[in-house]
Structure formats: C-alpha cells, structure tokens
Short mmCIF file of C-alpha atoms in Angstrom, two decimals:
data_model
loop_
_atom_site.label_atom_id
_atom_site.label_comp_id
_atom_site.label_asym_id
_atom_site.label_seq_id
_atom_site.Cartn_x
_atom_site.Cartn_y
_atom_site.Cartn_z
CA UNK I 1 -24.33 -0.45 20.84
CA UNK I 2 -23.53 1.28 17.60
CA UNK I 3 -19.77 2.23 18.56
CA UNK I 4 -19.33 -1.67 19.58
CA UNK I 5 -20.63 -2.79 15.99
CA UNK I 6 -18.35 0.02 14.65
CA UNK I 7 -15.40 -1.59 16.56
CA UNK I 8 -16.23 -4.62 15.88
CA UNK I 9 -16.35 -4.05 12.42
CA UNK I 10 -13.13 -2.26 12.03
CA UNK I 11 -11.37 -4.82 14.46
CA UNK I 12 -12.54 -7.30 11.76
CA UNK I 13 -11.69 -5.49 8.61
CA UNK I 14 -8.20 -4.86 10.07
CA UNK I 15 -7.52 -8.53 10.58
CA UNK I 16 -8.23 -9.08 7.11
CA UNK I 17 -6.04 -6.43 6.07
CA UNK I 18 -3.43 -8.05 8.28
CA UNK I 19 -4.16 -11.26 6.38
CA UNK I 20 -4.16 -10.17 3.30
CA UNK I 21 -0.66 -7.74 4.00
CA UNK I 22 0.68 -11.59 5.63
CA UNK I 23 -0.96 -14.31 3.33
CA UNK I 24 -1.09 -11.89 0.31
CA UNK I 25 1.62 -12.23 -1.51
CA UNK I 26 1.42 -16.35 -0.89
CA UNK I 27 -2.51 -16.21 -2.43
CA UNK I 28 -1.56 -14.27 -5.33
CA UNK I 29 0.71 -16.90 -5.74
CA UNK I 30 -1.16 -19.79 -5.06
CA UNK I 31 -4.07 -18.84 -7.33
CA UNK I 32 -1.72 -17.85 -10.18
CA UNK I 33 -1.85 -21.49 -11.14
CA UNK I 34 -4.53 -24.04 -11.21
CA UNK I 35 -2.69 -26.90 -10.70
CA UNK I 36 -1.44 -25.09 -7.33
CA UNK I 37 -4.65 -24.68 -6.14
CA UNK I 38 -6.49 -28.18 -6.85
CA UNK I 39 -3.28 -29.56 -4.68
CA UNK I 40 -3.95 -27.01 -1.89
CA UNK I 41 -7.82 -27.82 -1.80
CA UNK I 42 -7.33 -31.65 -2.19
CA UNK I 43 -5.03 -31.37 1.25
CA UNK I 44 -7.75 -29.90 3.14
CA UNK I 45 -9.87 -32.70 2.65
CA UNK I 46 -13.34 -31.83 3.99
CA UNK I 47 -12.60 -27.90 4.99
CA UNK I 48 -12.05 -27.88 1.03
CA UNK I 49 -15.73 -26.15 0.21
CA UNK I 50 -15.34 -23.65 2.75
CA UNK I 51 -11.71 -22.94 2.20
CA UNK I 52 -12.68 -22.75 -2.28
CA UNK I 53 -15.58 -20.39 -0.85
CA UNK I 54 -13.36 -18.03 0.93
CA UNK I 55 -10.98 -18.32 -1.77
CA UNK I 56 -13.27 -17.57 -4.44
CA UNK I 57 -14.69 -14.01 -2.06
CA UNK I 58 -11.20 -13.67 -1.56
CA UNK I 59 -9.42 -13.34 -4.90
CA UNK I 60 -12.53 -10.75 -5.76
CA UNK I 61 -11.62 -8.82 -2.64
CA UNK I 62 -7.79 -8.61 -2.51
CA UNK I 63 -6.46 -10.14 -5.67
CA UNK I 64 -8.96 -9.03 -8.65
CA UNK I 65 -7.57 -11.95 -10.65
CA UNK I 66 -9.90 -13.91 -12.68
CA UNK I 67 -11.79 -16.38 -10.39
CA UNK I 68 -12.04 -18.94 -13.01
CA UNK I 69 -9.23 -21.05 -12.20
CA UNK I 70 -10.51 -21.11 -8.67
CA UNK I 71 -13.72 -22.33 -9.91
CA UNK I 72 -12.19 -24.66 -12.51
CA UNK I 73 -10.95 -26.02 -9.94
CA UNK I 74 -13.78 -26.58 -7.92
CA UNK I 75 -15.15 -28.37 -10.94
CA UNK I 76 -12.61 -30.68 -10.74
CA UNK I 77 -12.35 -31.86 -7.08
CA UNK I 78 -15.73 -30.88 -6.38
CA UNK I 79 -17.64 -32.04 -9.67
CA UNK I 80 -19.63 -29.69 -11.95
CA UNK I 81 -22.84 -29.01 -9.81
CA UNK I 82 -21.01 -28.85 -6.70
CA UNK I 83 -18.04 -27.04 -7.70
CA UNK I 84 -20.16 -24.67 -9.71
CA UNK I 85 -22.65 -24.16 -6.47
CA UNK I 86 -19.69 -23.68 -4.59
CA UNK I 87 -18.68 -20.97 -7.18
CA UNK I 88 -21.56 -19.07 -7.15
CA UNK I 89 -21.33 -18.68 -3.23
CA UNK I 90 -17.84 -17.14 -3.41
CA UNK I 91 -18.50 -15.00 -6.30
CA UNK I 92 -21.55 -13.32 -4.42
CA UNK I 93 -19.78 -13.29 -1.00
CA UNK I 94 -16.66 -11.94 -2.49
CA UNK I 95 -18.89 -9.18 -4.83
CA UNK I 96 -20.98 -8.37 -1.28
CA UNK I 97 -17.48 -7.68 0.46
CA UNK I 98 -16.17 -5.38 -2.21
CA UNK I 99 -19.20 -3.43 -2.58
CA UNK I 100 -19.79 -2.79 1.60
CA UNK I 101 -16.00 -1.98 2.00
CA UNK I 102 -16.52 0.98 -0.83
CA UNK I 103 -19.54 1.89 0.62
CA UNK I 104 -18.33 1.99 4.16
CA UNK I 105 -14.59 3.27 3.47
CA UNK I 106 -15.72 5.55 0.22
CA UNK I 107 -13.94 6.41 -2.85
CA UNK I 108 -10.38 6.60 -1.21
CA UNK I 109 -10.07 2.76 -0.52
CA UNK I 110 -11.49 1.73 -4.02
CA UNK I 111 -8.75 4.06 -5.41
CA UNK I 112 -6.07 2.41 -3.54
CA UNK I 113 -7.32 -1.15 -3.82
CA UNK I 114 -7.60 -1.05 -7.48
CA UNK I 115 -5.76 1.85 -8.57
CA UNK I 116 -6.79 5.96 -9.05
CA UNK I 117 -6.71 6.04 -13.19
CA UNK I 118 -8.20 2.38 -12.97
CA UNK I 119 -11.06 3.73 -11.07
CA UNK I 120 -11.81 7.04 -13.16
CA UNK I 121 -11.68 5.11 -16.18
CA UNK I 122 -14.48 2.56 -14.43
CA UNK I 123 -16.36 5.68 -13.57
CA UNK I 124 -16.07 7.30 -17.02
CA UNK I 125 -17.99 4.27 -18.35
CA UNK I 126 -20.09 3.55 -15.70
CA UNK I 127 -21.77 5.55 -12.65
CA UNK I 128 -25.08 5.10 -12.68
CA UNK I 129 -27.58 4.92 -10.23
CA UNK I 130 -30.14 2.60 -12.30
CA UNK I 131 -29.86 -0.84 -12.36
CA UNK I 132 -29.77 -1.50 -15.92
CA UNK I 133 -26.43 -0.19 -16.89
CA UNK I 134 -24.96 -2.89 -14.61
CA UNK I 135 -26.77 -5.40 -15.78
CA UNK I 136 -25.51 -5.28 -19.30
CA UNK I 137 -22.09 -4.32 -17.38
CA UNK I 138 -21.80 -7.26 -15.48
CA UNK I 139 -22.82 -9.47 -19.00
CA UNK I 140 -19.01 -8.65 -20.51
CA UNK I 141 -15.80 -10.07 -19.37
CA UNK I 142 -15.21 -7.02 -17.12
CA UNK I 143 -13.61 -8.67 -13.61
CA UNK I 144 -14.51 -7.97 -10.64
CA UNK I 145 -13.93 -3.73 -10.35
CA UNK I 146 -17.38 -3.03 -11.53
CA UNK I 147 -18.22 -4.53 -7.94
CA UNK I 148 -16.45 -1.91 -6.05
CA UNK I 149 -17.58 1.15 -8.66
CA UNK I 150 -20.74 -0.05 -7.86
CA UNK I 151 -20.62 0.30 -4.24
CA UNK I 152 -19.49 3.89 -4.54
CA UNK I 153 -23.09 4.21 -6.09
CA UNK I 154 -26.79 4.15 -4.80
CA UNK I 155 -27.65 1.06 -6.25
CA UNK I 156 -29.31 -1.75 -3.64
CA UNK I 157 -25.98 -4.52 -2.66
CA UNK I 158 -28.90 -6.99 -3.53
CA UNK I 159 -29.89 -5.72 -6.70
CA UNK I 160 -26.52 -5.90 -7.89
CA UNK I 161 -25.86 -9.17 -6.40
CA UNK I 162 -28.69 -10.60 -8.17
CA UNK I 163 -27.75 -9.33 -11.27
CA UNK I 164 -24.86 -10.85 -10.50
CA UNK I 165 -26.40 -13.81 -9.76
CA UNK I 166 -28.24 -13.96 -13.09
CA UNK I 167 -25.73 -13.01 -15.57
CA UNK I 168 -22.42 -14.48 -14.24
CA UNK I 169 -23.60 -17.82 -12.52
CA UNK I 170 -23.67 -19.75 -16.16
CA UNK I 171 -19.67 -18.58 -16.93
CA UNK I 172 -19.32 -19.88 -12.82
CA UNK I 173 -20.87 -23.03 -13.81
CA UNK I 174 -18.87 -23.35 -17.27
CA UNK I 175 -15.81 -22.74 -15.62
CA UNK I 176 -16.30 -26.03 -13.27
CA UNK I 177 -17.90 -28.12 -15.93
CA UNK I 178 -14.39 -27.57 -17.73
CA UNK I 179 -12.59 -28.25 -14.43
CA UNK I 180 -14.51 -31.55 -14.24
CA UNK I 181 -13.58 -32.27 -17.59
CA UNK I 182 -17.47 -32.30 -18.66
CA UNK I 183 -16.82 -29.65 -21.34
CA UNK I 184 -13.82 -28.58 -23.39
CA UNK I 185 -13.23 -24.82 -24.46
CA UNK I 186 -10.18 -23.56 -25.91
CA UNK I 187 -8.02 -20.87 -23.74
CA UNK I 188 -9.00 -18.15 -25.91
CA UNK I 189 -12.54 -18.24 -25.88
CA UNK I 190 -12.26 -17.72 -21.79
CA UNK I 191 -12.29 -14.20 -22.60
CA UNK I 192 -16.22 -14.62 -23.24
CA UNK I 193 -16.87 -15.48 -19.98
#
C-alpha cells in the first residue's frame, strides 16, 4: 500500500512538472497582466472559481509572482466576498503545496525552484522551528518563499497555514475589493500588502 501511494504521488507530481515545463511559460505570461487574466477567467464561464483557485495555488507553486493580480481579479469578476473567498482558498492550497513538496523532496528542490543564494538568504533570516517567527514573517510583504523555507522546517503545515490564514487573508480580501472597484489604493502602497 505505501509504495502505491508513493507512486501515486510521484506519478502526480510529475504531471505537474510536465504542466508546468508545457503551460509554464504561457502562465507566467498570462498572469503577468491583469487584464489578461480577467479575459481568460470571464471565457470559462462557470469553471472560472475553480480555474482562479488553481491559478491562485499555482502562481505560489511554480511562478512566485505576486498573487494579487490574480486575486484582483477575482474581485472583479467574482465580486469582493467571493473573489476574496476564492482568494483565500488558493493562497492556502498553493502555500500547502509548496510546503509538502519541500518537505517531501528536501532542500535540493527548494534550491532549484527558487534559487540556491535566494534560499540561504531566506534561511539566514529565518529557520526556526517556533511558530512565532513566522508569524511576524508572514505579516511583511515577503511572497510566497517563506512557504517553502518553512517546509524545510519542523513547524506543523497547519500551523503555518493558519498563520497564514490570519495574517494574509485581509491583503487577499483588499486585493479583490480593489478588483471590484469597492476600494481605491494607489500602485505604490501594494507593497504593504
């Protein structure tokens, strides 16, 4: 049974690899501009909540790239609550894939998927066991690496995720209240979210 779930599990993780060596490129792409990806969710009509979900876990997974042009747009086709909620789901889908695929695959894939000096500065700043540290981590505009450093540590997946949970969800709901036009903040003070 346990060699199955192992092959299943590395059958599955290659596909996405596959994907994301394929559809890569076209996603970086795609999410590079918001206008781009309101017009590829509107065409998907009702698959557009799980396709902004997958996106969302996606871009934390494959492209770090700041999610909150995905989740502006969600805001906007999607209106603030729902586009927000819809937010949130990605964000802690996306952060529970990075962390497992460090903790499964170790320090060698995190190096590779978000560079070697990238990662030793992240663990010069940060590896710590306690759950603390990452909680006033996870407060700053840092991205989405502190979700793989962390899954090179001992830290619970569910403690971080609801520290995730608790200290990003308001910038995931700002983000699509500015998306639905409910809110107006200027470029530069994205970087406080």
């Amino acid at each position: 049974k346990m060699r199955r779930g192992v092959a299943t599990l590395i059958v599955f993780l290659l596909g996405l690899v596959a994907l994301a060596v394929i559809y890569g490129p076209a996603l970086l792409d795609l999410v590079s501009e918001r206008a781009r990806v309101e017009a590829w969710l509107q065409a998907l009509g009702p698959w557009a909540p799980l396709a902004l979900i997958a996106l969302n876990a996606a871009q934390i997974v494959f492209a770090p790239i700041p999610g909150y042009f995905v989740q502006a747009a969600a805001g906007y086709l999607f209106g603030a609550l729902a586009g927000g909620f819809y937010g949130v789901i990605g964000m802690l889908l996306g952060a529970a894939l990075a962390m497992n695929l460090a903790r499964w695959y170790g320090r060698p894939l995190v190096a590779r998927l978000v560079g070697p000096a990238r990662l030793q500065r992240w663990e010069s700043i940060i590896h710590s066991d306690s759950t603390w540290p990452w909680f006033v981590l996870l407060l700053g505009p840092v991205g989405d690496i502190p979700y793989f450093v962390a899954g090179l540590t001992r830290v619970p997946v569910w403690k971080i995720l609801l520290i995730a949970l608790l200290v990003r969800m308001p910038s995931v709901f700002v983000a699509a209240a500015v998306g639905a036009g409910v809110i107006n903040i200027p470029p530069a003070w994205w970087l406080a979210f």
